[in-house]
Amino acid sequence: MKRFIARLPCYRSKVPARPSPAEQPPAEQPPAEQAPTELLLAELSSAELPAKCMQIDSIRKKFGRFRILIVGRANAGKTTILKQICNSMEDPVIYDGHGKKVHPAKIQESKERGIHDIENELVFRSNPDFIFHDSQGFEAGSIEEFEQMKHFVSDRAKTTSLKRRIHAIWYCIPMDQYHRAVLAAEEKFFGQCDTGNVPVALVFTKCDALLVQGMAALTDKEKQLPQEVRVAKGQHKANILLTENPTWEKVQRMKYPPKIYVELKGVCTYILVRVKLI
């Protein structure tokens, strides 16, 4: 977590959270002893950082390592996100569910055979405080993989062992496909997968791809403007596409909606990170 905080200058919140549907009842409050610790890292001032670092240190002592399940399509930019969060150019070291290192050749062989084990742990040498699990498989339509993922989430959400518990789920949706952001996989996950007390963040990746759409929407008159002005107007139109994206409202109407959403541009240029530890 310390490495993560040290990189805060390249993060900032982009858009305030959208309101929930009007008729949605307020969330039930957990008992006092189970109340989540909420850290809105992106809005910290330099004066607040020392105290927040102390708070995170105490959380690390209690939870040990932070375990995250990352979900999303093959082209959603998941690997890029993990490498940026962990400040790494290298691929992660992979361990099986018993903590034994898995040889890369075996992983490749399993991929070629269409076999994926969600129990495998992905750990980056640059930041071993994070343990990632990849749900790769069910997004392609595999019923068996989806049931395995549901069992994994249920087991890891309810376990009393803090070392085995997953603390957050990141569901990645690429905005270069914003017109088809919610497919069958998203409907299955948010409609059937009960994550219990584990918070789910909807992560909109590749938001910069909307700039292409914004530039294409320029009028003939706007296209004659100087390049700097054209790009600014194209970016403005791209921002409108992003803020008017109906994906958030759509998944909020599902049975198990995400808690928050995050808009990720470029290489972690803008990101709002809210960590809830149950």
Short mmCIF file of C-alpha atoms in Angstrom, two decimals:
data_model
loop_
_atom_site.label_atom_id
_atom_site.label_comp_id
_atom_site.label_asym_id
_atom_site.label_seq_id
_atom_site.Cartn_x
_atom_site.Cartn_y
_atom_site.Cartn_z
CA MET A 1 0.00 0.00 0.00
CA LYS A 2 2.89 2.40 0.69
CA ARG A 3 4.05 2.19 -2.91
CA PHE A 4 0.53 2.86 -4.03
CA ILE A 5 0.23 5.99 -1.91
CA ALA A 6 3.58 7.27 -3.08
CA ARG A 7 2.17 7.45 -6.60
CA LEU A 8 -0.87 9.54 -5.65
CA PRO A 9 0.20 12.66 -7.62
CA CYS A 10 -0.76 10.89 -10.87
CA TYR A 11 -4.28 10.15 -9.62
CA ARG A 12 -7.30 12.38 -9.25
CA SER A 13 -11.05 12.03 -9.29
CA LYS A 14 -12.64 12.87 -12.61
CA VAL A 15 -16.42 12.74 -12.21
CA PRO A 16 -18.49 12.75 -9.00
CA ALA A 17 -20.43 9.59 -8.29
CA ARG A 18 -23.70 9.43 -10.17
CA PRO A 19 -26.84 9.23 -8.03
CA SER A 20 -28.56 5.89 -7.62
CA PRO A 21 -32.04 5.37 -9.09
CA ALA A 22 -34.62 7.50 -7.29
CA GLU A 23 -36.48 4.60 -5.73
CA GLN A 24 -33.41 2.76 -4.51
CA PRO A 25 -33.53 2.35 -0.70
CA PRO A 26 -30.51 3.36 1.37
CA ALA A 27 -27.99 0.62 2.04
CA GLU A 28 -28.27 -1.17 5.36
CA GLN A 29 -25.62 -0.20 7.91
CA PRO A 30 -23.46 -3.04 9.28
CA PRO A 31 -23.00 -3.46 13.03
CA ALA A 32 -20.53 -1.03 14.56
CA GLU A 33 -17.82 -3.63 15.03
CA GLN A 34 -17.97 -4.54 11.32
CA ALA A 35 -18.19 -1.02 9.89
CA PRO A 36 -15.91 -0.60 6.86
CA THR A 37 -12.88 1.66 6.89
CA GLU A 38 -13.20 3.90 3.85
CA LEU A 39 -10.20 5.59 2.32
CA LEU A 40 -10.80 8.13 -0.42
CA LEU A 41 -7.17 8.25 -1.48
CA ALA A 42 -7.51 10.45 -4.53
CA GLU A 43 -8.75 13.49 -2.61
CA LEU A 44 -6.08 13.63 0.08
CA SER A 45 -4.12 16.81 0.57
CA SER A 46 -0.40 16.69 1.38
CA ALA A 47 -1.21 17.63 4.97
CA GLU A 48 -3.55 14.65 5.31
CA LEU A 49 -1.17 12.05 3.91
CA PRO A 50 0.90 11.35 7.07
CA ALA A 51 -2.18 10.56 9.16
CA LYS A 52 -3.70 8.49 6.36
CA CYS A 53 -0.44 6.57 5.95
CA MET A 54 -0.55 5.71 9.65
CA GLN A 55 -4.13 4.51 9.23
CA ILE A 56 -3.14 2.31 6.29
CA ASP A 57 -0.20 0.91 8.24
CA SER A 58 -2.60 -0.18 10.97
CA ILE A 59 -4.87 -1.77 8.35
CA ARG A 60 -1.89 -3.64 6.85
CA LYS A 61 -1.04 -5.05 10.27
CA LYS A 62 -4.60 -6.33 10.61
CA PHE A 63 -5.17 -7.65 7.09
CA GLY A 64 -1.64 -8.43 5.94
CA ARG A 65 -1.84 -8.32 2.16
CA PHE A 66 -4.63 -6.80 0.05
CA ARG A 67 -6.37 -9.42 -2.10
CA ILE A 68 -8.29 -8.34 -5.22
CA LEU A 69 -10.31 -10.26 -7.81
CA ILE A 70 -10.11 -8.58 -11.22
CA VAL A 71 -12.82 -9.36 -13.74
CA GLY A 72 -13.22 -8.34 -17.37
CA ARG A 73 -12.91 -9.21 -21.03
CA ALA A 74 -9.65 -10.24 -22.60
CA ASN A 75 -9.13 -6.77 -24.10
CA ALA A 76 -10.21 -4.74 -21.08
CA GLY A 77 -6.67 -3.69 -20.13
CA LYS A 78 -6.55 -5.66 -16.88
CA THR A 79 -2.85 -6.47 -17.08
CA THR A 80 -2.00 -2.82 -17.78
CA ILE A 81 -3.95 -1.71 -14.72
CA LEU A 82 -2.22 -4.22 -12.44
CA LYS A 83 1.24 -3.28 -13.71
CA GLN A 84 0.55 0.42 -13.21
CA ILE A 85 -0.87 -0.06 -9.72
CA CYS A 86 2.19 -2.10 -8.76
CA ASN A 87 4.61 0.14 -10.69
CA SER A 88 5.99 -2.79 -12.65
CA MET A 89 7.05 -3.54 -16.22
CA GLU A 90 7.37 -7.25 -15.49
CA ASP A 91 4.74 -9.95 -15.54
CA PRO A 92 3.54 -11.17 -12.14
CA VAL A 93 4.83 -14.26 -10.38
CA ILE A 94 2.04 -16.84 -10.20
CA TYR A 95 1.40 -19.13 -7.23
CA ASP A 96 -1.21 -21.85 -6.90
CA GLY A 97 -3.82 -21.93 -4.15
CA HIS A 98 -1.31 -23.58 -1.80
CA GLY A 99 1.36 -20.93 -2.22
CA LYS A 100 3.55 -22.98 -4.56
CA LYS A 101 5.13 -21.12 -7.47
CA VAL A 102 3.72 -22.11 -10.87
CA HIS A 103 6.13 -22.29 -13.80
CA PRO A 104 5.18 -19.92 -16.68
CA ALA A 105 5.37 -22.83 -19.16
CA LYS A 106 2.65 -24.63 -17.24
CA ILE A 107 0.46 -21.52 -17.27
CA GLN A 108 0.93 -21.17 -21.02
CA GLU A 109 0.10 -24.82 -21.55
CA SER A 110 -3.10 -24.43 -19.52
CA LYS A 111 -4.10 -21.36 -21.55
CA GLU A 112 -3.63 -23.25 -24.80
CA ARG A 113 -5.88 -26.00 -23.47
CA GLY A 114 -8.48 -23.45 -22.35
CA ILE A 115 -7.91 -24.19 -18.67
CA HIS A 116 -7.80 -21.40 -16.09
CA ASP A 117 -7.56 -21.61 -12.31
CA ILE A 118 -9.06 -18.63 -10.48
CA GLU A 119 -7.33 -19.82 -7.29
CA ASN A 120 -3.95 -18.87 -8.77
CA GLU A 121 -2.40 -15.83 -7.10
CA LEU A 122 -0.72 -13.10 -9.16
CA VAL A 123 1.96 -11.20 -7.24
CA PHE A 124 4.26 -8.49 -8.58
CA ARG A 125 7.78 -8.38 -7.15
CA SER A 126 7.63 -4.57 -7.12
CA ASN A 127 4.65 -4.57 -4.74
CA PRO A 128 3.99 -7.89 -2.98
CA ASP A 129 1.41 -6.23 -0.71
CA PHE A 130 -1.18 -6.95 -3.40
CA ILE A 131 -2.45 -10.39 -4.38
CA PHE A 132 -4.58 -10.54 -7.51
CA HIS A 133 -6.90 -13.23 -8.82
CA ASP A 134 -8.05 -13.24 -12.45
CA SER A 135 -11.52 -14.51 -13.34
CA GLN A 136 -10.52 -15.05 -16.98
CA GLY A 137 -12.86 -17.55 -18.59
CA PHE A 138 -16.51 -16.91 -17.82
CA GLU A 139 -16.55 -13.66 -19.81
CA ALA A 140 -16.24 -15.77 -22.96
CA GLY A 141 -19.46 -17.58 -22.11
CA SER A 142 -18.22 -20.61 -20.14
CA ILE A 143 -20.94 -21.74 -17.72
CA GLU A 144 -18.48 -23.92 -15.80
CA GLU A 145 -16.03 -21.03 -15.36
CA PHE A 146 -18.86 -18.78 -14.17
CA GLU A 147 -19.95 -21.28 -11.53
CA GLN A 148 -16.34 -21.66 -10.39
CA MET A 149 -16.04 -17.88 -10.09
CA LYS A 150 -19.27 -17.67 -8.06
CA HIS A 151 -18.02 -20.39 -5.71
CA PHE A 152 -14.67 -18.62 -5.36
CA VAL A 153 -16.33 -15.29 -4.50
CA SER A 154 -18.74 -16.90 -2.04
CA ASP A 155 -15.96 -18.86 -0.31
CA ARG A 156 -13.47 -15.98 -0.15
CA ALA A 157 -16.11 -13.44 0.93
CA LYS A 158 -17.36 -15.49 3.85
CA THR A 159 -14.12 -16.98 5.14
CA THR A 160 -13.07 -15.95 8.64
CA SER A 161 -9.42 -16.04 7.59
CA LEU A 162 -8.33 -12.49 6.75
CA LYS A 163 -5.37 -13.86 4.79
CA ARG A 164 -7.67 -15.76 2.39
CA ARG A 165 -10.48 -13.21 2.13
CA ILE A 166 -10.86 -11.07 -0.98
CA HIS A 167 -11.16 -7.41 -0.04
CA ALA A 168 -12.39 -5.94 -3.33
CA ILE A 169 -13.52 -6.84 -6.84
CA TRP A 170 -12.65 -4.72 -9.87
CA TYR A 171 -14.90 -5.28 -12.88
CA CYS A 172 -13.25 -3.78 -15.99
CA ILE A 173 -15.19 -2.60 -19.03
CA PRO A 174 -13.29 -1.06 -21.97
CA MET A 175 -14.70 2.20 -23.31
CA ASP A 176 -13.35 1.56 -26.79
CA GLN A 177 -16.48 -0.61 -26.94
CA TYR A 178 -18.73 1.82 -25.07
CA HIS A 179 -21.65 1.12 -27.44
CA ARG A 180 -21.65 -2.52 -26.24
CA ALA A 181 -20.41 -2.07 -22.68
CA VAL A 182 -22.96 -4.36 -21.03
CA LEU A 183 -22.99 -7.82 -22.57
CA ALA A 184 -24.18 -11.22 -21.34
CA ALA A 185 -21.16 -11.56 -19.02
CA GLU A 186 -21.97 -8.31 -17.20
CA GLU A 187 -25.64 -9.24 -16.93
CA LYS A 188 -24.72 -12.63 -15.45
CA PHE A 189 -22.21 -11.20 -12.98
CA PHE A 190 -24.31 -8.31 -11.65
CA GLY A 191 -27.52 -10.31 -11.88
CA GLN A 192 -26.43 -13.60 -10.33
CA CYS A 193 -23.17 -13.20 -8.39
CA ASP A 194 -23.76 -12.30 -4.76
CA THR A 195 -20.49 -10.76 -3.53
CA GLY A 196 -21.73 -10.31 0.04
CA ASN A 197 -19.79 -7.62 1.89
CA VAL A 198 -17.03 -7.48 -0.72
CA PRO A 199 -17.30 -4.13 -2.54
CA VAL A 200 -17.32 -4.18 -6.34
CA ALA A 201 -15.88 -1.27 -8.34
CA LEU A 202 -16.88 -0.88 -11.98
CA VAL A 203 -13.71 0.24 -13.80
CA PHE A 204 -14.16 1.95 -17.16
CA THR A 205 -10.85 1.43 -18.96
CA LYS A 206 -9.47 2.88 -22.21
CA CYS A 207 -11.52 6.05 -21.82
CA ASP A 208 -9.05 7.86 -24.08
CA ALA A 209 -10.52 5.87 -26.97
CA LEU A 210 -13.57 8.11 -26.75
CA LEU A 211 -11.43 10.99 -28.04
CA VAL A 212 -11.54 9.35 -31.48
CA GLN A 213 -15.32 9.44 -31.32
CA GLY A 214 -15.23 13.04 -30.10
CA MET A 215 -12.99 14.15 -32.95
CA ALA A 216 -15.21 12.38 -35.47
CA ALA A 217 -18.21 14.31 -34.11
CA LEU A 218 -16.66 17.71 -34.90
CA THR A 219 -18.59 19.86 -37.35
CA ASP A 220 -17.02 20.94 -40.65
CA LYS A 221 -16.53 24.41 -39.18
CA GLU A 222 -14.83 23.05 -36.06
CA LYS A 223 -12.50 20.94 -38.19
CA GLN A 224 -11.07 24.16 -39.68
CA LEU A 225 -9.96 25.46 -36.27
CA PRO A 226 -6.33 25.28 -35.06
CA GLN A 227 -5.26 21.80 -33.93
CA GLU A 228 -5.09 22.74 -30.25
CA VAL A 229 -8.65 24.04 -30.34
CA ARG A 230 -9.88 21.05 -32.36
CA VAL A 231 -8.45 18.61 -29.82
CA ALA A 232 -9.99 20.55 -26.92
CA LYS A 233 -13.41 20.47 -28.57
CA GLY A 234 -12.99 16.79 -29.43
CA GLN A 235 -12.09 16.06 -25.80
CA HIS A 236 -15.15 17.97 -24.65
CA LYS A 237 -17.38 15.84 -26.86
CA ALA A 238 -15.59 12.71 -25.59
CA ASN A 239 -16.28 13.78 -22.00
CA ILE A 240 -19.95 14.15 -22.85
CA LEU A 241 -19.99 10.60 -24.21
CA LEU A 242 -18.38 9.41 -20.99
CA THR A 243 -20.65 11.27 -18.57
CA GLU A 244 -23.76 10.28 -20.52
CA ASN A 245 -22.68 6.64 -20.67
CA PRO A 246 -25.75 4.68 -19.47
CA THR A 247 -23.73 1.66 -18.28
CA TRP A 248 -23.63 2.76 -14.63
CA GLU A 249 -27.38 3.31 -14.39
CA LYS A 250 -28.02 0.02 -16.18
CA VAL A 251 -25.94 -2.13 -13.82
CA GLN A 252 -27.32 -0.25 -10.81
CA ARG A 253 -30.74 -1.67 -11.65
CA MET A 254 -29.41 -5.23 -11.46
CA LYS A 255 -29.70 -7.50 -8.42
CA TYR A 256 -26.08 -7.18 -7.25
CA PRO A 257 -24.88 -3.76 -8.45
CA PRO A 258 -21.36 -2.35 -7.97
CA LYS A 259 -20.66 0.13 -5.16
CA ILE A 260 -18.77 2.74 -7.18
CA TYR A 261 -17.40 3.37 -10.64
CA VAL A 262 -13.97 4.49 -11.78
CA GLU A 263 -12.97 6.14 -15.05
CA LEU A 264 -9.46 5.30 -16.16
CA LYS A 265 -7.74 7.34 -18.86
CA GLY A 266 -4.47 6.51 -20.53
CA VAL A 267 -1.84 5.03 -18.24
CA CYS A 268 -3.47 5.78 -14.88
CA THR A 269 -3.78 9.49 -15.67
CA TYR A 270 -7.10 9.86 -13.91
CA ILE A 271 -8.47 7.41 -11.40
CA LEU A 272 -10.68 7.61 -8.36
CA VAL A 273 -9.78 4.87 -5.91
CA ARG A 274 -12.03 4.08 -2.99
CA VAL A 275 -10.97 1.17 -0.84
CA LYS A 276 -13.45 -0.40 1.55
CA LEU A 277 -12.11 -2.96 3.97
CA ILE A 278 -14.78 -5.03 5.68
#
